[in-house]
C-alpha cells in the first residue's frame, strides 16, 4: 500500500494541504498537481474541493481535465465540492458538472441553519462497500456545505441527515464521492482514506 | 444528528499563544504546535488560530505557522488575522486553512465579505465580531488585538451580524468582550437573542470558566459551537472531561 501513487488534483479549491497531510500520515507520498501528465502517472486520483461549482468546472475546463476525468479506470475520490463535481449538474451557479453520476446537486434550504457545518454521523451505511469498511453510524465526520447530492439507488452508499437526507457517500464502479471531509474527520476520516488507498480496480 | 462543537482558540502574538483579560494584559500561555496537537488529539471539534495583532499592525497572519499547525492536526482549522484581500485569503487557504475568519478588515470594507464568499463559498467565510456592552447597547469594536488601537466601530452588533449574513458570511463568531478571559460564563442573553435571528451558525466566545457555563450556553441558546481559550490553556477544564460531562447532561457533542 505504501507505494501507491496518489495524485491530489489541484482544481477549483484552495485547501489541498489537509488532504496531503492526512495521506502522508497514512504512509503515502501524495503529489499535489495541476498536470494531467502527473495524474496519468498516478494509481489513484483525489479531487478535493473548497470553492464554488461554477469556478471549479471552469478551471477543470481550462486544465483540459474533463474528458480525462470522465474516462478513468483508476479509483477516483471526490471530496466535498469534488463529489458534487462528479454529478450531473449543480444548482450552485447552475453548473453542468462531469456527469459521472446521474445525480443532481441541490441547494440546502431553510428553515434549518445553512451551511450544514460541523460533525455529523451517517444514518445509513451500505454493507460490503470497500470504502466504508469498518465505518458505522456511530462515526462522526466533518461536514461543511451548502449544497448536497440527491439520493438515488444504487449510487448512494452512505446517507446523512440534516433536516432531510442526502448522499454523504456515493459510488459508481471506480468512482467515489464523499460530502464530508475525511481529511478533517479525525480517526473516522482516516478510516475512509485508508480504505480508499486499499481499493483495487 | 449535527453535534455541538467545542472549539479551542489559539490567540497568537509573536509566535506564542497568549491570553489576556477583556482583550488586554496578554501573557504567554504556551507553544503553538504543542497546544494545537494536544487539542486535536483530545477531541477538539475545530481549532481557531488567531494572529491577534495582524490587523492592528497592518499585516496578514503569518503563513508559515498556518502550514505547521495544519500538518499536526486532523480537525477543521480556521485562521484569522489581517486578511484583507482575495489574494491574502488564497494564500491562507493554500497554507492549510479550511476557513478564514475576518473581523476588522470587514468593518473597514464590508464588501470584502461578498467578494470572499463568492470566490471561496460562504461555508468557508467566518465573520468574527467583537461586541462590547456599554451599559445601553451592544457595539462592535475593531482593532481589538492592540489595546492602544482598539475602538468602537459605532455599529450595533446585531445590525452588523445580520449585514454580514446577508453579504455572504457562512458563520458568525461572537466575542463578548465584557466576558472575555473572565471565566464567569458566556453572555447567554446576548447570544440567545442573536442566534434566534441568524440563519447561519453562531459560535459563542468569551467567558467560559466551568462545565456549567457550557451547559447553560447550549441549553439556553441556539448556538452551534462554543469557543474557549483560557479554560483550556490554563488546564481549568480538559476537553475530554468537558465533553463527557456535556454528553451525560444530554448535550449532543462528539465523543
Coordinates of C-alpha atoms in Angstrom, one line a residue, chain A residues 14-105:
Chain A
X14 CA -7.7 26.1 -2.3
X15 CA -7.1 23.7 0.5
X16 CA -5.1 20.7 -0.6
X17 CA -2.7 20.6 2.2
X18 CA -5.0 18.9 4.7
X19 CA -5.6 16.1 2.2
X20 CA -1.9 15.9 1.7
X21 CA -1.1 15.7 5.4
X22 CA -3.7 13.1 6.0
X23 CA -2.4 10.9 3.2
X24 CA 1.1 11.4 4.5
X25 CA 0.0 10.2 7.9
X26 CA -1.2 7.0 6.2
X27 CA 2.3 6.4 4.8
X28 CA 1.6 7.6 1.3
X29 CA 3.6 10.1 -0.7
X30 CA 1.0 12.0 -2.5
X31 CA 1.6 14.6 -5.2
X32 CA -0.4 17.8 -5.4
X33 CA -0.7 18.7 -9.1
X34 CA -2.5 20.6 -11.8
X35 CA -0.8 18.5 -14.6
X36 CA -2.7 15.8 -16.5
X37 CA 0.7 14.1 -17.0
X38 CA 1.1 13.6 -13.2
X39 CA -2.4 12.3 -13.0
X40 CA -1.6 9.7 -15.7
X41 CA 1.4 8.5 -13.7
X42 CA -0.8 8.0 -10.6
X43 CA -2.6 4.9 -9.2
X44 CA -5.4 6.9 -7.8
X45 CA -6.8 10.4 -8.0
X46 CA -8.3 12.6 -5.3
X47 CA -10.5 15.5 -6.4
X48 CA -10.7 17.8 -3.4
X49 CA -12.6 21.0 -3.3
X50 CA -13.4 24.1 -1.4
X51 CA -15.0 26.7 -3.5
X52 CA -17.9 27.1 -5.8
X53 CA -19.1 24.7 -8.6
X54 CA -19.1 27.2 -11.4
X55 CA -15.5 28.3 -10.9
X56 CA -14.3 24.7 -10.3
X57 CA -15.8 23.5 -13.5
X58 CA -14.3 26.4 -15.4
X59 CA -10.9 25.5 -14.0
X60 CA -11.3 21.8 -15.0
X61 CA -12.1 23.0 -18.5
X62 CA -9.1 25.3 -18.6
X63 CA -6.9 22.4 -17.5
X64 CA -8.4 20.2 -20.2
X65 CA -9.2 17.7 -17.5
X66 CA -12.8 17.0 -18.2
X67 CA -12.5 14.1 -20.7
X68 CA -9.6 12.7 -18.8
X69 CA -11.6 12.6 -15.5
X70 CA -14.6 11.1 -17.2
X71 CA -12.7 8.1 -18.6
X72 CA -10.9 6.9 -15.5
X73 CA -10.1 3.3 -14.7
X74 CA -8.2 4.3 -11.6
X75 CA -10.0 4.8 -8.2
X76 CA -11.2 8.4 -8.1
X77 CA -12.4 10.1 -4.9
X78 CA -14.2 13.4 -4.9
X79 CA -14.3 15.2 -1.6
X80 CA -17.0 17.8 -0.8
X81 CA -17.2 20.0 -3.8
X82 CA -15.2 17.3 -5.6
X83 CA -18.0 14.9 -5.0
X84 CA -20.5 17.4 -6.4
X85 CA -18.4 17.9 -9.5
X86 CA -18.7 14.2 -10.3
X87 CA -22.5 14.6 -10.5
X88 CA -24.6 15.7 -13.5
X89 CA -25.3 19.2 -12.5
X90 CA -25.4 21.6 -9.6
X91 CA -27.8 24.3 -8.6
X92 CA -24.8 26.3 -7.5
X93 CA -24.2 28.8 -10.3
X94 CA -26.5 26.5 -12.4
X95 CA -23.5 24.4 -13.4
X96 CA -23.2 21.4 -15.7
X97 CA -20.7 19.1 -13.9
X98 CA -18.8 15.9 -15.0
X99 CA -21.9 13.7 -15.2
X100 CA -20.2 10.5 -13.9
X101 CA -23.2 10.1 -11.5
X102 CA -26.6 10.8 -13.0
X103 CA -27.4 12.8 -9.8
X104 CA -28.4 16.4 -9.2
X105 CA -26.7 18.7 -6.6

